[in-house]
């Protein structure tokens, strides 16, 4: 139990592309397959209920994570506990999808099925915010794989049962991400101004480098334009990737008929 709630680096971290990482990935994929198979006969109402329950679980886990960071690690670095990263948007998109109506619900659906799906897949492949700091069987490691596994599951479920990507929906996904990017830039600037000795705030990875990840490549290539490129990539690329994949799938399906 002490290992399960150990502080960062207190126990040898799992690391990325290690046996522990691959084991977590394999278990997540198996659970995804089982979950989608069990969901094959879901009605729209059941899908909505699933989104609602999943979002409630994710919020409970996020609150538990914040409590762990503040009470166990004693960190006061906002990067560790403020839920303002790309994949954190699943918490807000899930809430408006489950509880909202009309265009507000549609915004949630669009993000879950596009940005959330891509964000979840990317993290499962490259979990740089958890496994390099914690062992395999740790609360944060399991929390991160459950969060991102559910993101992939819900994204695929909505694409299968409820949502078909349309180019006009780009504005909803990009709009939600842009709002969060703007909030993060302001927060990062205010925090850094008031805490000149550090730690530097880097919510949504909008302001500073994140060494050892693909972010650092973009950071050094773009220089002072880094925030603009980071915003455009997060706001546009995930949606366009899913939209392009969906259109390609439809074309292949039609050619087989």
PDB file of C-alpha atoms in Angstrom:
ATOM      1  CA  UNK A   1       0.000   0.000   0.000  1.00  0.00           C
ATOM      2  CA  UNK A   2       2.899   2.366   0.727  1.00  0.00           C
ATOM      3  CA  UNK A   3       4.135   1.847  -2.833  1.00  0.00           C
ATOM      4  CA  UNK A   4       0.657   2.442  -4.267  1.00  0.00           C
ATOM      5  CA  UNK A   5       0.591   5.955  -2.745  1.00  0.00           C
ATOM      6  CA  UNK A   6       4.327   6.696  -2.795  1.00  0.00           C
ATOM      7  CA  UNK A   7       5.696  10.137  -3.681  1.00  0.00           C
ATOM      8  CA  UNK A   8       7.186  10.853  -7.128  1.00  0.00           C
ATOM      9  CA  UNK A   9      10.509   9.031  -7.658  1.00  0.00           C
ATOM     10  CA  UNK A  10      10.308   7.547  -4.136  1.00  0.00           C
ATOM     11  CA  UNK A  11      10.007   4.125  -5.791  1.00  0.00           C
ATOM     12  CA  UNK A  12      11.677   3.276  -9.103  1.00  0.00           C
ATOM     13  CA  UNK A  13       9.395   4.687 -11.830  1.00  0.00           C
ATOM     14  CA  UNK A  14       7.822   2.416 -14.417  1.00  0.00           C
ATOM     15  CA  UNK A  15       9.111   4.433 -17.377  1.00  0.00           C
ATOM     16  CA  UNK A  16       7.825   4.574 -20.944  1.00  0.00           C
ATOM     17  CA  UNK A  17       7.979   1.620 -23.379  1.00  0.00           C
ATOM     18  CA  UNK A  18       8.939  -0.705 -20.538  1.00  0.00           C
ATOM     19  CA  UNK A  19       7.386  -4.032 -19.577  1.00  0.00           C
ATOM     20  CA  UNK A  20       5.196  -2.233 -17.039  1.00  0.00           C
ATOM     21  CA  UNK A  21       3.978   0.274 -19.613  1.00  0.00           C
ATOM     22  CA  UNK A  22       3.229  -2.454 -22.146  1.00  0.00           C
ATOM     23  CA  UNK A  23       1.374  -4.465 -19.500  1.00  0.00           C
ATOM     24  CA  UNK A  24      -0.838  -1.483 -18.614  1.00  0.00           C
ATOM     25  CA  UNK A  25      -1.426  -0.831 -22.315  1.00  0.00           C
ATOM     26  CA  UNK A  26      -2.355  -4.467 -22.980  1.00  0.00           C
ATOM     27  CA  UNK A  27      -4.807  -4.554 -20.059  1.00  0.00           C
ATOM     28  CA  UNK A  28      -6.365  -1.278 -21.214  1.00  0.00           C
ATOM     29  CA  UNK A  29      -6.812  -2.562 -24.776  1.00  0.00           C
ATOM     30  CA  UNK A  30      -8.421  -5.766 -23.501  1.00  0.00           C
ATOM     31  CA  UNK A  31     -10.822  -3.805 -21.292  1.00  0.00           C
ATOM     32  CA  UNK A  32     -11.621  -1.520 -24.242  1.00  0.00           C
ATOM     33  CA  UNK A  33     -12.463  -4.508 -26.425  1.00  0.00           C
ATOM     34  CA  UNK A  34     -14.677  -6.047 -23.737  1.00  0.00           C
ATOM     35  CA  UNK A  35     -16.377  -2.721 -23.047  1.00  0.00           C
ATOM     36  CA  UNK A  36     -17.176  -2.091 -26.718  1.00  0.00           C
ATOM     37  CA  UNK A  37     -18.451  -5.665 -27.157  1.00  0.00           C
ATOM     38  CA  UNK A  38     -20.760  -5.251 -24.152  1.00  0.00           C
ATOM     39  CA  UNK A  39     -21.947  -1.926 -25.606  1.00  0.00           C
ATOM     40  CA  UNK A  40     -22.937  -3.320 -29.000  1.00  0.00           C
ATOM     41  CA  UNK A  41     -26.692  -3.229 -28.287  1.00  0.00           C
ATOM     42  CA  UNK A  42     -26.809   0.050 -26.379  1.00  0.00           C
ATOM     43  CA  UNK A  43     -29.613   2.489 -27.146  1.00  0.00           C
ATOM     44  CA  UNK A  44     -29.044   6.246 -27.299  1.00  0.00           C
ATOM     45  CA  UNK A  45     -30.401   6.609 -23.763  1.00  0.00           C
ATOM     46  CA  UNK A  46     -28.004   3.942 -22.512  1.00  0.00           C
ATOM     47  CA  UNK A  47     -25.067   5.650 -24.224  1.00  0.00           C
ATOM     48  CA  UNK A  48     -26.021   8.916 -22.541  1.00  0.00           C
ATOM     49  CA  UNK A  49     -26.234   7.166 -19.197  1.00  0.00           C
ATOM     50  CA  UNK A  50     -22.816   5.600 -19.796  1.00  0.00           C
ATOM     51  CA  UNK A  51     -21.288   9.010 -20.547  1.00  0.00           C
ATOM     52  CA  UNK A  52     -22.882  10.417 -17.377  1.00  0.00           C
ATOM     53  CA  UNK A  53     -21.652   7.604 -15.129  1.00  0.00           C
ATOM     54  CA  UNK A  54     -18.172   7.590 -16.672  1.00  0.00           C
ATOM     55  CA  UNK A  55     -17.840  11.355 -16.242  1.00  0.00           C
ATOM     56  CA  UNK A  56     -18.902  11.123 -12.592  1.00  0.00           C
ATOM     57  CA  UNK A  57     -16.269   8.422 -12.014  1.00  0.00           C
ATOM     58  CA  UNK A  58     -13.599  10.520 -13.724  1.00  0.00           C
ATOM     59  CA  UNK A  59     -14.451  13.586 -11.625  1.00  0.00           C
ATOM     60  CA  UNK A  60     -14.267  11.493  -8.441  1.00  0.00           C
ATOM     61  CA  UNK A  61     -10.869  10.158  -9.497  1.00  0.00           C
ATOM     62  CA  UNK A  62      -9.665  13.658 -10.394  1.00  0.00           C
ATOM     63  CA  UNK A  63     -10.631  14.950  -6.961  1.00  0.00           C
ATOM     64  CA  UNK A  64      -8.811  11.989  -5.412  1.00  0.00           C
ATOM     65  CA  UNK A  65      -5.751  12.799  -7.536  1.00  0.00           C
ATOM     66  CA  UNK A  66      -5.776  16.452  -6.422  1.00  0.00           C
ATOM     67  CA  UNK A  67      -6.049  15.327  -2.800  1.00  0.00           C
ATOM     68  CA  UNK A  68      -3.132  12.928  -3.297  1.00  0.00           C
ATOM     69  CA  UNK A  69      -0.919  15.649  -4.776  1.00  0.00           C
ATOM     70  CA  UNK A  70      -1.723  18.217  -2.081  1.00  0.00           C
ATOM     71  CA  UNK A  71      -1.720  15.890   0.936  1.00  0.00           C
ATOM     72  CA  UNK A  72       0.836  13.200   0.047  1.00  0.00           C
ATOM     73  CA  UNK A  73       3.372  14.821  -2.280  1.00  0.00           C
ATOM     74  CA  UNK A  74       3.033  18.290  -0.655  1.00  0.00           C
ATOM     75  CA  UNK A  75       3.436  19.808  -4.134  1.00  0.00           C
ATOM     76  CA  UNK A  76       2.088  23.301  -4.709  1.00  0.00           C
ATOM     77  CA  UNK A  77       3.068  23.302  -8.366  1.00  0.00           C
ATOM     78  CA  UNK A  78      -0.145  24.000 -10.365  1.00  0.00           C
ATOM     79  CA  UNK A  79       1.117  21.721 -13.125  1.00  0.00           C
ATOM     80  CA  UNK A  80       0.568  18.799 -10.750  1.00  0.00           C
ATOM     81  CA  UNK A  81      -3.003  19.401  -9.631  1.00  0.00           C
ATOM     82  CA  UNK A  82      -4.870  22.029 -11.694  1.00  0.00           C
ATOM     83  CA  UNK A  83      -7.035  20.147 -14.250  1.00  0.00           C
ATOM     84  CA  UNK A  84      -6.219  22.302 -17.257  1.00  0.00           C
ATOM     85  CA  UNK A  85      -4.514  20.053 -19.779  1.00  0.00           C
ATOM     86  CA  UNK A  86      -5.813  18.793 -23.092  1.00  0.00           C
ATOM     87  CA  UNK A  87      -7.005  15.497 -21.662  1.00  0.00           C
ATOM     88  CA  UNK A  88      -8.528  17.279 -18.656  1.00  0.00           C
ATOM     89  CA  UNK A  89     -11.042  18.749 -21.112  1.00  0.00           C
ATOM     90  CA  UNK A  90     -12.708  15.334 -21.032  1.00  0.00           C
ATOM     91  CA  UNK A  91     -13.998  16.224 -17.551  1.00  0.00           C
ATOM     92  CA  UNK A  92     -15.778  19.320 -18.851  1.00  0.00           C
ATOM     93  CA  UNK A  93     -16.852  17.878 -22.208  1.00  0.00           C
ATOM     94  CA  UNK A  94     -18.242  14.797 -20.474  1.00  0.00           C
ATOM     95  CA  UNK A  95     -20.241  16.984 -18.088  1.00  0.00           C
ATOM     96  CA  UNK A  96     -21.857  19.085 -20.827  1.00  0.00           C
ATOM     97  CA  UNK A  97     -22.482  15.979 -22.966  1.00  0.00           C
ATOM     98  CA  UNK A  98     -24.196  14.222 -20.075  1.00  0.00           C
ATOM     99  CA  UNK A  99     -26.054  17.158 -18.522  1.00  0.00           C
ATOM    100  CA  UNK A 100     -26.322  19.777 -21.257  1.00  0.00           C
ATOM    101  CA  UNK A 101     -28.933  20.221 -23.958  1.00  0.00           C
ATOM    102  CA  UNK A 102     -28.898  21.459 -27.550  1.00  0.00           C
ATOM    103  CA  UNK A 103     -25.680  23.011 -28.830  1.00  0.00           C
ATOM    104  CA  UNK A 104     -23.998  22.684 -25.437  1.00  0.00           C
ATOM    105  CA  UNK A 105     -24.463  18.907 -25.443  1.00  0.00           C
ATOM    106  CA  UNK A 106     -23.248  18.851 -29.043  1.00  0.00           C
ATOM    107  CA  UNK A 107     -19.998  20.594 -28.050  1.00  0.00           C
ATOM    108  CA  UNK A 108     -19.366  17.836 -25.517  1.00  0.00           C
ATOM    109  CA  UNK A 109     -20.155  15.102 -28.024  1.00  0.00           C
ATOM    110  CA  UNK A 110     -17.857  16.600 -30.653  1.00  0.00           C
ATOM    111  CA  UNK A 111     -14.903  16.832 -28.293  1.00  0.00           C
ATOM    112  CA  UNK A 112     -15.377  13.359 -26.810  1.00  0.00           C
ATOM    113  CA  UNK A 113     -15.571  11.737 -30.249  1.00  0.00           C
ATOM    114  CA  UNK A 114     -12.646  13.646 -31.767  1.00  0.00           C
ATOM    115  CA  UNK A 115     -10.247  15.472 -29.451  1.00  0.00           C
ATOM    116  CA  UNK A 116     -10.893  13.163 -26.524  1.00  0.00           C
ATOM    117  CA  UNK A 117     -10.375  10.052 -28.633  1.00  0.00           C
ATOM    118  CA  UNK A 118      -7.079  11.284 -30.099  1.00  0.00           C
ATOM    119  CA  UNK A 119      -5.844  12.624 -26.774  1.00  0.00           C
ATOM    120  CA  UNK A 120      -6.567   9.317 -25.079  1.00  0.00           C
ATOM    121  CA  UNK A 121      -4.766   7.294 -27.732  1.00  0.00           C
ATOM    122  CA  UNK A 122      -1.727   9.579 -27.681  1.00  0.00           C
ATOM    123  CA  UNK A 123      -1.398   9.327 -23.920  1.00  0.00           C
ATOM    124  CA  UNK A 124      -1.715   5.543 -23.832  1.00  0.00           C
ATOM    125  CA  UNK A 125       1.172   5.354 -26.314  1.00  0.00           C
ATOM    126  CA  UNK A 126       3.283   8.025 -24.597  1.00  0.00           C
ATOM    127  CA  UNK A 127       2.262   8.452 -20.910  1.00  0.00           C
ATOM    128  CA  UNK A 128       4.930  11.039 -20.104  1.00  0.00           C
ATOM    129  CA  UNK A 129       3.066  12.714 -17.228  1.00  0.00           C
ATOM    130  CA  UNK A 130       2.736   9.604 -15.032  1.00  0.00           C
ATOM    131  CA  UNK A 131       4.925   6.569 -15.726  1.00  0.00           C
ATOM    132  CA  UNK A 132       8.270   8.443 -15.749  1.00  0.00           C
ATOM    133  CA  UNK A 133       7.526   9.516 -12.153  1.00  0.00           C
ATOM    134  CA  UNK A 134       5.644   6.599 -10.598  1.00  0.00           C
ATOM    135  CA  UNK A 135       5.821   2.775 -10.540  1.00  0.00           C
ATOM    136  CA  UNK A 136       3.432   0.615 -12.556  1.00  0.00           C
ATOM    137  CA  UNK A 137       1.082  -0.267  -9.698  1.00  0.00           C
ATOM    138  CA  UNK A 138       0.577   3.238  -8.373  1.00  0.00           C
ATOM    139  CA  UNK A 139      -2.572   5.290  -7.903  1.00  0.00           C
ATOM    140  CA  UNK A 140      -1.442   7.951 -10.398  1.00  0.00           C
ATOM    141  CA  UNK A 141      -0.355   5.380 -13.013  1.00  0.00           C
ATOM    142  CA  UNK A 142      -3.635   3.472 -12.812  1.00  0.00           C
ATOM    143  CA  UNK A 143      -5.637   6.701 -12.648  1.00  0.00           C
ATOM    144  CA  UNK A 144      -4.002   7.960 -15.843  1.00  0.00           C
ATOM    145  CA  UNK A 145      -4.651   4.746 -17.774  1.00  0.00           C
ATOM    146  CA  UNK A 146      -8.253   4.562 -16.551  1.00  0.00           C
ATOM    147  CA  UNK A 147      -8.855   8.195 -17.533  1.00  0.00           C
ATOM    148  CA  UNK A 148      -7.356   7.860 -20.997  1.00  0.00           C
ATOM    149  CA  UNK A 149      -8.782   4.384 -21.560  1.00  0.00           C
ATOM    150  CA  UNK A 150     -12.259   5.774 -20.831  1.00  0.00           C
ATOM    151  CA  UNK A 151     -11.569   8.671 -23.193  1.00  0.00           C
ATOM    152  CA  UNK A 152     -10.881   6.202 -25.996  1.00  0.00           C
ATOM    153  CA  UNK A 153     -13.876   4.040 -25.069  1.00  0.00           C
ATOM    154  CA  UNK A 154     -16.332   6.946 -24.957  1.00  0.00           C
ATOM    155  CA  UNK A 155     -14.934   8.450 -28.145  1.00  0.00           C
ATOM    156  CA  UNK A 156     -15.359   5.188 -30.050  1.00  0.00           C
ATOM    157  CA  UNK A 157     -18.787   4.598 -28.481  1.00  0.00           C
ATOM    158  CA  UNK A 158     -20.097   7.976 -29.628  1.00  0.00           C
ATOM    159  CA  UNK A 159     -18.645   7.548 -33.122  1.00  0.00           C
ATOM    160  CA  UNK A 160     -20.290   4.132 -33.303  1.00  0.00           C
ATOM    161  CA  UNK A 161     -23.681   4.985 -31.850  1.00  0.00           C
ATOM    162  CA  UNK A 162     -24.420   8.716 -31.928  1.00  0.00           C
ATOM    163  CA  UNK A 163     -22.038  11.038 -33.734  1.00  0.00           C
ATOM    164  CA  UNK A 164     -20.814  11.373 -37.319  1.00  0.00           C
ATOM    165  CA  UNK A 165     -17.992  13.905 -37.841  1.00  0.00           C
ATOM    166  CA  UNK A 166     -18.852  16.919 -39.987  1.00  0.00           C
ATOM    167  CA  UNK A 167     -16.400  19.595 -41.027  1.00  0.00           C
ATOM    168  CA  UNK A 168     -18.710  22.289 -39.671  1.00  0.00           C
ATOM    169  CA  UNK A 169     -18.177  20.825 -36.178  1.00  0.00           C
ATOM    170  CA  UNK A 170     -14.523  21.879 -36.207  1.00  0.00           C
ATOM    171  CA  UNK A 171     -15.582  25.206 -34.720  1.00  0.00           C
ATOM    172  CA  UNK A 172     -17.012  23.510 -31.618  1.00  0.00           C
ATOM    173  CA  UNK A 173     -13.939  21.420 -30.853  1.00  0.00           C
ATOM    174  CA  UNK A 174     -11.537  24.254 -31.696  1.00  0.00           C
ATOM    175  CA  UNK A 175     -13.643  26.714 -29.720  1.00  0.00           C
ATOM    176  CA  UNK A 176     -13.601  24.627 -26.543  1.00  0.00           C
ATOM    177  CA  UNK A 177      -9.855  24.021 -26.799  1.00  0.00           C
ATOM    178  CA  UNK A 178      -9.187  27.692 -27.584  1.00  0.00           C
ATOM    179  CA  UNK A 179     -11.069  28.852 -24.490  1.00  0.00           C
ATOM    180  CA  UNK A 180      -9.021  26.502 -22.313  1.00  0.00           C
ATOM    181  CA  UNK A 181      -5.776  27.581 -24.003  1.00  0.00           C
ATOM    182  CA  UNK A 182      -6.597  31.251 -23.347  1.00  0.00           C
ATOM    183  CA  UNK A 183      -7.396  30.560 -19.684  1.00  0.00           C
ATOM    184  CA  UNK A 184      -4.153  28.598 -19.349  1.00  0.00           C
ATOM    185  CA  UNK A 185      -2.000  31.325 -20.918  1.00  0.00           C
ATOM    186  CA  UNK A 186      -3.437  33.915 -18.532  1.00  0.00           C
ATOM    187  CA  UNK A 187      -3.041  31.607 -15.531  1.00  0.00           C
ATOM    188  CA  UNK A 188       0.537  30.733 -16.481  1.00  0.00           C
ATOM    189  CA  UNK A 189       1.476  34.394 -16.888  1.00  0.00           C
ATOM    190  CA  UNK A 190      -0.096  35.483 -13.596  1.00  0.00           C
ATOM    191  CA  UNK A 191       1.422  32.557 -11.700  1.00  0.00           C
ATOM    192  CA  UNK A 192       4.916  33.115 -13.127  1.00  0.00           C
ATOM    193  CA  UNK A 193       4.688  36.837 -12.359  1.00  0.00           C
ATOM    194  CA  UNK A 194       3.727  36.168  -8.740  1.00  0.00           C
ATOM    195  CA  UNK A 195       6.196  33.289  -8.290  1.00  0.00           C
ATOM    196  CA  UNK A 196       9.412  34.465 -10.009  1.00  0.00           C
ATOM    197  CA  UNK A 197      11.478  31.849  -8.187  1.00  0.00           C
ATOM    198  CA  UNK A 198       9.296  29.031  -9.592  1.00  0.00           C
ATOM    199  CA  UNK A 199       7.858  26.587 -10.158  1.00  0.00           C
ATOM    200  CA  UNK A 200       6.784  27.765 -13.619  1.00  0.00           C
ATOM    201  CA  UNK A 201       3.163  27.140 -14.559  1.00  0.00           C
ATOM    202  CA  UNK A 202       2.717  25.317 -17.866  1.00  0.00           C
ATOM    203  CA  UNK A 203      -0.966  24.396 -18.084  1.00  0.00           C
ATOM    204  CA  UNK A 204      -2.035  23.066 -21.504  1.00  0.00           C
ATOM    205  CA  UNK A 205       1.739  23.114 -22.236  1.00  0.00           C
ATOM    206  CA  UNK A 206       1.161  26.605 -23.596  1.00  0.00           C
ATOM    207  CA  UNK A 207       4.050  28.578 -22.103  1.00  0.00           C
ATOM    208  CA  UNK A 208       7.160  26.544 -21.319  1.00  0.00           C
ATOM    209  CA  UNK A 209       9.103  23.537 -22.554  1.00  0.00           C
ATOM    210  CA  UNK A 210       8.259  20.002 -21.396  1.00  0.00           C
ATOM    211  CA  UNK A 211      11.634  18.225 -21.753  1.00  0.00           C
ATOM    212  CA  UNK A 212      11.723  14.611 -22.846  1.00  0.00           C
ATOM    213  CA  UNK A 213       8.484  14.813 -24.846  1.00  0.00           C
ATOM    214  CA  UNK A 214       7.487  15.816 -28.400  1.00  0.00           C
ATOM    215  CA  UNK A 215       6.570  19.223 -26.941  1.00  0.00           C
ATOM    216  CA  UNK A 216      10.261  20.049 -26.546  1.00  0.00           C
ATOM    217  CA  UNK A 217      10.856  19.564 -30.284  1.00  0.00           C
ATOM    218  CA  UNK A 218       8.125  22.071 -31.131  1.00  0.00           C
ATOM    219  CA  UNK A 219       9.352  24.439 -28.425  1.00  0.00           C
ATOM    220  CA  UNK A 220      12.862  24.653 -29.874  1.00  0.00           C
ATOM    221  CA  UNK A 221      11.667  24.808 -33.494  1.00  0.00           C
ATOM    222  CA  UNK A 222       9.142  27.617 -33.069  1.00  0.00           C
ATOM    223  CA  UNK A 223      10.806  29.906 -30.514  1.00  0.00           C
ATOM    224  CA  UNK A 224       8.633  32.823 -29.413  1.00  0.00           C
ATOM    225  CA  UNK A 225       5.769  31.569 -31.640  1.00  0.00           C
ATOM    226  CA  UNK A 226       5.521  28.368 -29.576  1.00  0.00           C
ATOM    227  CA  UNK A 227       2.211  29.278 -27.837  1.00  0.00           C
ATOM    228  CA  UNK A 228       0.550  29.981 -31.208  1.00  0.00           C
ATOM    229  CA  UNK A 229       1.680  26.681 -32.698  1.00  0.00           C
ATOM    230  CA  UNK A 230       0.712  24.791 -29.536  1.00  0.00           C
ATOM    231  CA  UNK A 231      -2.743  26.370 -29.659  1.00  0.00           C
ATOM    232  CA  UNK A 232      -3.283  25.582 -33.354  1.00  0.00           C
ATOM    233  CA  UNK A 233      -2.121  21.991 -32.996  1.00  0.00           C
ATOM    234  CA  UNK A 234      -4.340  21.273 -30.015  1.00  0.00           C
ATOM    235  CA  UNK A 235      -7.339  23.124 -31.443  1.00  0.00           C
ATOM    236  CA  UNK A 236      -7.263  21.694 -34.972  1.00  0.00           C
ATOM    237  CA  UNK A 237      -5.194  18.534 -35.445  1.00  0.00           C
ATOM    238  CA  UNK A 238      -7.142  16.001 -33.293  1.00  0.00           C
ATOM    239  CA  UNK A 239     -10.484  16.885 -34.876  1.00  0.00           C
ATOM    240  CA  UNK A 240      -9.049  16.859 -38.404  1.00  0.00           C
ATOM    241  CA  UNK A 241      -7.381  13.499 -37.753  1.00  0.00           C
ATOM    242  CA  UNK A 242     -10.679  11.875 -36.752  1.00  0.00           C
ATOM    243  CA  UNK A 243     -12.619  13.622 -39.520  1.00  0.00           C
ATOM    244  CA  UNK A 244     -10.058  12.509 -42.121  1.00  0.00           C
ATOM    245  CA  UNK A 245     -10.067   8.962 -40.772  1.00  0.00           C
ATOM    246  CA  UNK A 246     -13.855   8.856 -40.830  1.00  0.00           C
ATOM    247  CA  UNK A 247     -14.043  10.124 -44.424  1.00  0.00           C
ATOM    248  CA  UNK A 248     -11.403   7.593 -45.512  1.00  0.00           C
ATOM    249  CA  UNK A 249     -13.365   4.795 -43.807  1.00  0.00           C
ATOM    250  CA  UNK A 250     -16.561   5.845 -45.608  1.00  0.00           C
ATOM    251  CA  UNK A 251     -14.780   5.918 -48.971  1.00  0.00           C
ATOM    252  CA  UNK A 252     -13.283   2.462 -48.423  1.00  0.00           C
ATOM    253  CA  UNK A 253     -16.650   1.113 -47.308  1.00  0.00           C
ATOM    254  CA  UNK A 254     -18.376   2.491 -50.415  1.00  0.00           C
ATOM    255  CA  UNK A 255     -15.706   1.034 -52.711  1.00  0.00           C
ATOM    256  CA  UNK A 256     -16.329  -2.437 -51.263  1.00  0.00           C
ATOM    257  CA  UNK A 257     -20.002  -2.379 -52.169  1.00  0.00           C
TER     258      UNK A 257
END
